[in-house]
Amino acid sequence: MNFAHFRSTSIILTALLGFAASCSTPEQTVRLIVTYAGQDARLERGGESEPVAVGTLVQTGDRLVTSTSPMDLQTSTGSVVRLRAYSHVEVANLVAGTSLNLSQGSLIARVERSAADEDFRVVTPTAIAGVRGTTFTIEEVPESGAHLVVQDGQVALRPRVRALEDPELPAADRAAIEQVLEGQEVVVGASEQATLDSQTVSVIERMNASEASNETPPALEELSAVAEPVRVQSAPIGLREQAEAMTLVQLDQELIERAADGQGQTDLRDELASAYTTERDAALDRLEEHASAFDLSSTDALRNEYQFLEVVNLRDETQVSGAVVAQAGDVLVVHTTAGIRRVRIPDVSYIDYLQQ
């Protein structure tokens, strides 16, 4: 089958989410609020770029860009997302669910099981992850495609074919592509990771690139011929992954709704920031207690758990040595031989790797 004559639209359209295309703007049923953002985080909307502030109501079509610091967000259904440093996400859809297009970098999310009707998806250049009730990390690795790690719950992962995002794609062609992709979809469970086969990545990238060019794409049969397009392996969840998941801060839903309704109100932004700090500090208390159960009182033990260690050089010319396991708001979480250490980002001068 040849799809050279089909051109993709410039954004993820409702075909991906299973909704009919419409000329009218549908009501936004999921609300997405920024609960933490570093000073260098940006929001791109309508061709304009602006700093992201706590309490910002993110809209469909917005593009979020992080630099040296992560950004935390929460949906009106209680799901929380941390967009890691140096990552780009476009909010593709917030109608009866959440669809995020991760074009660069990585994110970690905890999707509430209670949000039974929420369709939560993360779309990368090479794959689509369908999520419901789980904690997971997904990353788009250059030349290797999507890399998914599931801590708990389940995530369905399959290759992404951009042709399906064209509302004018003939029904017969759509059905043929869907049939192939349904056979390649895998369900990734707790403590498992999934990656795309290198041949699958190559075919997908060429198929998707052809949507924006006049080149002839590879035949669909080339994709269907891959014996194991998505590879699933065991992935024991280490302390680093546990620490980041534990520091995902969930705020009171009533506060999130009030913040969404009261855009621009300084008192609500301050209340959000204060609530975030309170919940973050409580999460760090729990993390400290959790980490104390592990005997990591020597540098060798830390290195065995985390593989590589860092030296955090502070502005007062002191140092903190250990494993940087997470950044929660403006606090860097460092696991040292004496336990968990909290380091404020403004106090950090630079970070080096600890030499063996």
GROMACS .gro file of C-alpha atoms in nm:
model
  356
    1MET     CA    1   0.000   0.000   0.000
    2ASN     CA    2   0.134   0.344  -0.092
    3PHE     CA    3   0.045   0.657   0.105
    4ALA     CA    4   0.248   0.914  -0.087
    5HIS     CA    5  -0.063   1.104  -0.191
    6PHE     CA    6  -0.189   1.148   0.162
    7ARG     CA    7  -0.070   1.458   0.345
    8SER     CA    8  -0.078   1.490   0.721
    9THR     CA    9  -0.226   1.794   0.889
   10SER     CA   10   0.004   2.005   1.104
   11ILE     CA   11  -0.134   1.895   1.440
   12ILE     CA   12  -0.260   1.579   1.604
   13LEU     CA   13  -0.624   1.568   1.500
   14THR     CA   14  -0.923   1.397   1.638
   15ALA     CA   15  -0.865   1.087   1.427
   16LEU     CA   16  -0.591   0.988   1.672
   17LEU     CA   17  -0.826   1.015   1.967
   18GLY     CA   18  -1.122   0.851   1.803
   19PHE     CA   19  -1.332   1.163   1.771
   20ALA     CA   20  -1.494   1.286   1.451
   21ALA     CA   21  -1.333   1.590   1.291
   22SER     CA   22  -1.528   1.909   1.344
   23CYS     CA   23  -1.507   2.266   1.226
   24SER     CA   24  -1.629   2.397   1.561
   25THR     CA   25  -1.416   2.410   1.876
   26PRO     CA   26  -1.538   2.144   2.122
   27GLU     CA   27  -1.574   2.219   2.491
   28GLN     CA   28  -1.258   2.155   2.691
   29THR     CA   29  -1.365   1.896   2.948
   30VAL     CA   30  -1.027   1.835   3.114
   31ARG     CA   31  -0.851   2.130   3.275
   32LEU     CA   32  -0.473   2.137   3.300
   33ILE     CA   33  -0.302   2.365   3.553
   34VAL     CA   34   0.069   2.441   3.604
   35THR     CA   35   0.157   2.372   3.969
   36TYR     CA   36   0.531   2.438   3.940
   37ALA     CA   37   0.753   2.591   3.672
   38GLY     CA   38   1.114   2.709   3.673
   39GLN     CA   39   1.197   3.062   3.566
   40ASP     CA   40   1.317   2.942   3.225
   41ALA     CA   41   1.000   2.749   3.133
   42ARG     CA   42   0.805   2.882   2.835
   43LEU     CA   43   0.453   2.853   2.696
   44GLU     CA   44   0.400   2.901   2.322
   45ARG     CA   45   0.048   3.001   2.220
   46GLY     CA   46  -0.077   3.157   1.898
   47GLY     CA   47   0.274   3.228   1.772
   48GLU     CA   48   0.375   3.403   2.094
   49SER     CA   49   0.614   3.277   2.362
   50GLU     CA   50   0.578   3.375   2.727
   51PRO     CA   51   0.707   3.263   3.068
   52VAL     CA   52   0.502   2.999   3.246
   53ALA     CA   53   0.365   3.090   3.589
   54VAL     CA   54   0.218   2.876   3.863
   55GLY     CA   55  -0.158   2.864   3.811
   56THR     CA   56  -0.146   2.898   3.432
   57LEU     CA   57  -0.441   2.723   3.266
   58VAL     CA   58  -0.296   2.529   2.974
   59GLN     CA   59  -0.512   2.506   2.662
   60THR     CA   60  -0.538   2.272   2.366
   61GLY     CA   61  -0.273   2.371   2.112
   62ASP     CA   62  -0.033   2.514   2.370
   63ARG     CA   63   0.331   2.409   2.354
   64LEU     CA   64   0.527   2.377   2.678
   65VAL     CA   65   0.907   2.402   2.676
   66THR     CA   66   1.140   2.340   2.969
   67SER     CA   67   1.507   2.427   2.995
   68THR     CA   68   1.716   2.354   3.305
   69SER     CA   69   1.420   2.287   3.538
   70PRO     CA   70   1.117   2.057   3.520
   71MET     CA   71   0.753   2.166   3.508
   72ASP     CA   72   0.473   2.005   3.710
   73LEU     CA   73   0.110   2.001   3.598
   74GLN     CA   74  -0.217   1.859   3.729
   75THR     CA   75  -0.542   1.777   3.552
   76SER     CA   76  -0.889   1.840   3.688
   77THR     CA   77  -0.923   1.462   3.716
   78GLY     CA   78  -0.630   1.438   3.958
   79SER     CA   79  -0.358   1.311   3.726
   80VAL     CA   80  -0.014   1.470   3.769
   81VAL     CA   81   0.259   1.514   3.509
   82ARG     CA   82   0.621   1.622   3.541
   83LEU     CA   83   0.776   1.745   3.220
   84ARG     CA   84   1.147   1.692   3.273
   85ALA     CA   85   1.422   1.940   3.188
   86TYR     CA   86   1.492   2.007   2.818
   87SER     CA   87   1.159   1.867   2.702
   88HIS     CA   88   0.893   1.987   2.459
   89VAL     CA   89   0.523   1.895   2.481
   90GLU     CA   90   0.227   2.010   2.276
   91VAL     CA   91  -0.115   1.975   2.435
   92ALA     CA   92  -0.299   1.800   2.153
   93ASN     CA   93  -0.637   1.751   2.314
   94LEU     CA   94  -0.820   1.809   2.643
   95VAL     CA   95  -1.164   1.684   2.540
   96ALA     CA   96  -1.291   1.390   2.747
   97GLY     CA   97  -0.929   1.309   2.821
   98THR     CA   98  -0.572   1.427   2.790
   99SER     CA   99  -0.344   1.386   2.489
  100LEU     CA  100   0.013   1.516   2.505
  101ASN     CA  101   0.255   1.519   2.212
  102LEU     CA  102   0.607   1.468   2.348
  103SER     CA  103   0.838   1.579   2.066
  104GLN     CA  104   1.157   1.602   2.273
  105GLY     CA  105   1.277   1.485   2.612
  106SER     CA  106   1.076   1.288   2.867
  107LEU     CA  107   0.801   1.303   3.125
  108ILE     CA  108   0.680   1.107   3.424
  109ALA     CA  109   0.312   1.089   3.510
  110ARG     CA  110   0.076   0.937   3.761
  111VAL     CA  111  -0.269   0.886   3.613
  112GLU     CA  112  -0.547   0.838   3.866
  113ARG     CA  113  -0.734   0.509   3.854
  114SER     CA  114  -1.046   0.689   3.975
  115ALA     CA  115  -1.054   0.885   3.649
  116ALA     CA  116  -1.213   0.586   3.478
  117ASP     CA  117  -1.353   0.786   3.189
  118GLU     CA  118  -1.033   0.978   3.119
  119ASP     CA  119  -0.848   0.885   2.802
  120PHE     CA  120  -0.487   0.974   2.880
  121ARG     CA  121  -0.238   0.945   2.594
  122VAL     CA  122   0.120   1.044   2.531
  123VAL     CA  123   0.223   1.060   2.167
  124THR     CA  124   0.590   1.065   2.065
  125PRO     CA  125   0.731   1.088   1.711
  126THR     CA  126   0.746   0.707   1.696
  127ALA     CA  127   0.486   0.566   1.937
  128ILE     CA  128   0.152   0.614   2.113
  129ALA     CA  129   0.107   0.524   2.481
  130GLY     CA  130  -0.249   0.475   2.602
  131VAL     CA  131  -0.266   0.509   2.978
  132ARG     CA  132  -0.522   0.442   3.250
  133GLY     CA  133  -0.443   0.421   3.621
  134THR     CA  134  -0.065   0.399   3.634
  135THR     CA  135   0.267   0.563   3.712
  136PHE     CA  136   0.500   0.563   3.415
  137THR     CA  137   0.790   0.737   3.244
  138ILE     CA  138   0.819   0.785   2.870
  139GLU     CA  139   1.110   0.927   2.676
  140GLU     CA  140   1.177   0.988   2.308
  141VAL     CA  141   1.536   0.880   2.247
  142PRO     CA  142   1.703   1.018   1.931
  143GLU     CA  143   1.752   0.741   1.672
  144SER     CA  144   1.605   0.481   1.912
  145GLY     CA  145   1.244   0.595   1.942
  146ALA     CA  146   1.017   0.574   2.244
  147HIS     CA  147   1.131   0.418   2.572
  148LEU     CA  148   0.857   0.341   2.824
  149VAL     CA  149   0.898   0.232   3.188
  150VAL     CA  150   0.590   0.137   3.393
  151GLN     CA  151   0.612   0.146   3.772
  152ASP     CA  152   0.259   0.027   3.842
  153GLY     CA  153  -0.059  -0.031   3.645
  154GLN     CA  154  -0.056  -0.088   3.269
  155VAL     CA  155   0.021   0.109   2.955
  156ALA     CA  156  -0.067   0.007   2.599
  157LEU     CA  157   0.209   0.096   2.352
  158ARG     CA  158   0.211   0.077   1.974
  159PRO     CA  159   0.396   0.242   1.682
  160ARG     CA  160   0.268   0.576   1.557
  161VAL     CA  161   0.171   0.619   1.192
  162ARG     CA  162   0.095   0.983   1.108
  163ALA     CA  163  -0.127   0.891   0.813
  164LEU     CA  164  -0.398   0.801   1.065
  165GLU     CA  165  -0.403   1.164   1.176
  166ASP     CA  166  -0.525   1.276   0.833
  167PRO     CA  167  -0.908   1.306   0.846
  168GLU     CA  168  -0.920   1.264   0.468
  169LEU     CA  169  -0.750   0.924   0.474
  170PRO     CA  170  -0.981   0.680   0.289
  171ALA     CA  171  -1.161   0.436   0.516
  172ALA     CA  172  -1.008   0.131   0.350
  173ASP     CA  173  -0.654   0.262   0.400
  174ARG     CA  174  -0.732   0.358   0.759
  175ALA     CA  175  -0.866   0.011   0.832
  176ALA     CA  176  -0.557  -0.152   0.680
  177ILE     CA  177  -0.319   0.056   0.894
  178GLU     CA  178  -0.526   0.002   1.208
  179GLN     CA  179  -0.527  -0.372   1.151
  180VAL     CA  180  -0.146  -0.380   1.139
  181LEU     CA  181  -0.103  -0.154   1.442
  182GLU     CA  182  -0.357  -0.341   1.653
  183GLY     CA  183  -0.154  -0.655   1.598
  184GLN     CA  184   0.162  -0.475   1.709
  185GLU     CA  185   0.019  -0.313   2.023
  186VAL     CA  186   0.150  -0.453   2.351
  187VAL     CA  187   0.038  -0.399   2.710
  188VAL     CA  188   0.328  -0.311   2.937
  189GLY     CA  189   0.276  -0.402   3.302
  190ALA     CA  190   0.425  -0.303   3.636
  191SER     CA  191   0.806  -0.315   3.658
  192GLU     CA  192   0.837  -0.357   3.283
  193GLN     CA  193   0.990  -0.146   3.009
  194ALA     CA  194   0.921  -0.131   2.637
  195THR     CA  195   1.121  -0.011   2.340
  196LEU     CA  196   1.063  -0.016   1.967
  197ASP     CA  197   1.262  -0.251   1.747
  198SER     CA  198   1.526  -0.059   1.548
  199GLN     CA  199   1.374  -0.173   1.218
  200THR     CA  200   1.032  -0.053   1.336
  201VAL     CA  201   1.177   0.289   1.425
  202SER     CA  202   1.338   0.313   1.081
  203VAL     CA  203   1.016   0.225   0.897
  204ILE     CA  204   0.800   0.453   1.115
  205GLU     CA  205   1.036   0.749   1.075
  206ARG     CA  206   1.040   0.707   0.696
  207MET     CA  207   0.662   0.665   0.678
  208ASN     CA  208   0.602   0.971   0.895
  209ALA     CA  209   0.863   1.184   0.716
  210SER     CA  210   0.695   1.109   0.384
  211GLU     CA  211   0.377   1.274   0.513
  212ALA     CA  212   0.551   1.612   0.495
  213SER     CA  213   0.741   1.555   0.170
  214ASN     CA  214   0.696   1.424  -0.181
  215GLU     CA  215   0.898   1.112  -0.112
  216THR     CA  216   0.745   0.770  -0.155
  217PRO     CA  217   0.690   0.612   0.186
  218PRO     CA  218   0.778   0.252   0.262
  219ALA     CA  219   0.498   0.005   0.205
  220LEU     CA  220   0.276  -0.090   0.498
  221GLU     CA  221   0.387  -0.449   0.445
  222GLU     CA  222   0.739  -0.347   0.549
  223LEU     CA  223   0.607  -0.250   0.891
  224SER     CA  224   0.389  -0.558   0.928
  225ALA     CA  225   0.687  -0.780   0.846
  226VAL     CA  226   0.871  -0.687   1.168
  227ALA     CA  227   0.854  -0.992   1.393
  228GLU     CA  228   0.869  -0.808   1.727
  229PRO     CA  229   0.801  -0.436   1.671
  230VAL     CA  230   0.769  -0.355   2.044
  231ARG     CA  231   1.001  -0.530   2.286
  232VAL     CA  232   0.898  -0.570   2.650
  233GLN     CA  233   1.148  -0.656   2.922
  234SER     CA  234   1.158  -0.670   3.299
  235ALA     CA  235   1.259  -0.337   3.456
  236PRO     CA  236   1.307  -0.351   3.834
  237ILE     CA  237   1.216  -0.009   3.972
  238GLY     CA  238   1.515   0.137   4.156
  239LEU     CA  239   1.528   0.403   4.423
  240ARG     CA  240   1.586   0.681   4.170
  241GLU     CA  241   1.261   0.599   3.988
  242GLN     CA  242   1.076   0.550   4.317
  243ALA     CA  243   1.202   0.885   4.446
  244GLU     CA  244   1.081   1.081   4.145
  245ALA     CA  245   0.740   0.913   4.156
  246MET     CA  246   0.707   0.985   4.528
  247THR     CA  247   0.778   1.355   4.470
  248LEU     CA  248   0.499   1.397   4.214
  249VAL     CA  249   0.283   1.645   4.403
  250GLN     CA  250  -0.096   1.619   4.388
  251LEU     CA  251  -0.291   1.922   4.512
  252ASP     CA  252  -0.650   1.940   4.633
  253GLN     CA  253  -0.889   1.918   4.339
  254GLU     CA  254  -1.107   2.199   4.469
  255LEU     CA  255  -0.803   2.430   4.465
  256ILE     CA  256  -0.719   2.322   4.109
  257GLU     CA  257  -1.073   2.404   3.996
  258ARG     CA  258  -1.068   2.743   4.168
  259ALA     CA  259  -0.733   2.822   4.008
  260ALA     CA  260  -0.872   2.731   3.666
  261ASP     CA  261  -1.175   2.954   3.720
  262GLY     CA  262  -0.982   3.246   3.865
  263GLN     CA  263  -0.709   3.300   3.607
  264GLY     CA  264  -0.485   3.597   3.682
  265GLN     CA  265  -0.574   3.624   4.051
  266THR     CA  266  -0.254   3.672   4.249
  267ASP     CA  267  -0.399   3.532   4.569
  268LEU     CA  268  -0.488   3.203   4.396
  269ARG     CA  269  -0.140   3.173   4.246
  270ASP     CA  270   0.009   3.230   4.590
  271GLU     CA  271  -0.226   2.971   4.739
  272LEU     CA  272  -0.124   2.718   4.474
  273ALA     CA  273   0.246   2.783   4.534
  274SER     CA  274   0.202   2.749   4.910
  275ALA     CA  275   0.000   2.428   4.877
  276TYR     CA  276   0.261   2.284   4.640
  277THR     CA  277   0.542   2.357   4.887
  278THR     CA  278   0.347   2.198   5.173
  279GLU     CA  279   0.266   1.881   4.976
  280ARG     CA  280   0.618   1.866   4.833
  281ASP     CA  281   0.778   1.885   5.177
  282ALA     CA  282   0.544   1.614   5.306
  283ALA     CA  283   0.642   1.395   5.010
  284LEU     CA  284   1.010   1.451   5.087
  285ASP     CA  285   0.949   1.350   5.448
  286ARG     CA  286   0.797   1.023   5.324
  287LEU     CA  287   1.087   0.974   5.084
  288GLU     CA  288   1.341   1.021   5.363
  289GLU     CA  289   1.166   0.756   5.571
  290HIS     CA  290   1.144   0.521   5.272
  291ALA     CA  291   1.513   0.563   5.183
  292SER     CA  292   1.625   0.504   5.542
  293ALA     CA  293   1.519   0.139   5.509
  294PHE     CA  294   1.805   0.081   5.262
  295ASP     CA  295   2.165   0.045   5.380
  296LEU     CA  296   2.337   0.296   5.152
  297SER     CA  297   2.577   0.445   5.406
  298SER     CA  298   2.887   0.409   5.189
  299THR     CA  299   2.987   0.558   4.856
  300ASP     CA  300   3.023   0.208   4.708
  301ALA     CA  301   2.669   0.118   4.816
  302LEU     CA  302   2.531   0.437   4.662
  303ARG     CA  303   2.719   0.375   4.339
  304ASN     CA  304   2.593   0.017   4.325
  305GLU     CA  305   2.232   0.143   4.352
  306TYR     CA  306   2.256   0.448   4.127
  307GLN     CA  307   2.550   0.363   3.893
  308PHE     CA  308   2.677   0.721   3.884
  309LEU     CA  309   2.709   0.988   4.153
  310GLU     CA  310   2.738   1.366   4.148
  311VAL     CA  311   2.902   1.646   4.343
  312VAL     CA  312   2.667   1.941   4.396
  313ASN     CA  313   2.879   2.254   4.437
  314LEU     CA  314   2.700   2.522   4.638
  315ARG     CA  315   2.739   2.898   4.619
  316ASP     CA  316   2.879   2.906   4.973
  317GLU     CA  317   3.168   2.691   4.839
  318THR     CA  318   3.056   2.374   5.020
  319GLN     CA  319   2.971   2.047   4.845
  320VAL     CA  320   2.706   1.776   4.866
  321SER     CA  321   2.809   1.438   4.724
  322GLY     CA  322   2.569   1.161   4.632
  323ALA     CA  323   2.304   1.067   4.376
  324VAL     CA  324   2.072   1.338   4.246
  325VAL     CA  325   1.747   1.140   4.237
  326ALA     CA  326   1.486   1.408   4.161
  327GLN     CA  327   1.399   1.774   4.146
  328ALA     CA  328   1.076   1.860   4.324
  329GLY     CA  329   0.991   2.223   4.267
  330ASP     CA  330   1.292   2.434   4.362
  331VAL     CA  331   1.447   2.154   4.569
  332LEU     CA  332   1.713   1.916   4.442
  333VAL     CA  333   1.686   1.576   4.611
  334VAL     CA  334   2.028   1.420   4.674
  335HIS     CA  335   2.077   1.075   4.828
  336THR     CA  336   2.399   1.094   5.031
  337THR     CA  337   2.571   0.842   5.258
  338ALA     CA  338   2.390   1.017   5.545
  339GLY     CA  339   2.048   0.986   5.381
  340ILE     CA  340   1.829   1.217   5.173
  341ARG     CA  341   1.953   1.576   5.153
  342ARG     CA  342   1.739   1.864   5.028
  343VAL     CA  343   1.926   2.132   4.834
  344ARG     CA  344   1.756   2.451   4.718
  345ILE     CA  345   1.817   2.521   4.350
  346PRO     CA  346   1.910   2.890   4.410
  347ASP     CA  347   2.193   2.767   4.636
  348VAL     CA  348   2.349   2.552   4.361
  349SER     CA  349   2.647   2.683   4.166
  350TYR     CA  350   2.712   2.381   3.942
  351ILE     CA  351   2.710   2.000   3.943
  352ASP     CA  352   2.993   1.763   3.851
  353TYR     CA  353   3.009   1.386   3.825
  354LEU     CA  354   3.185   1.219   4.118
  355GLN     CA  355   3.492   1.042   3.987
  356GLN     CA  356   3.552   0.683   4.092
   0.00000   0.00000   0.00000
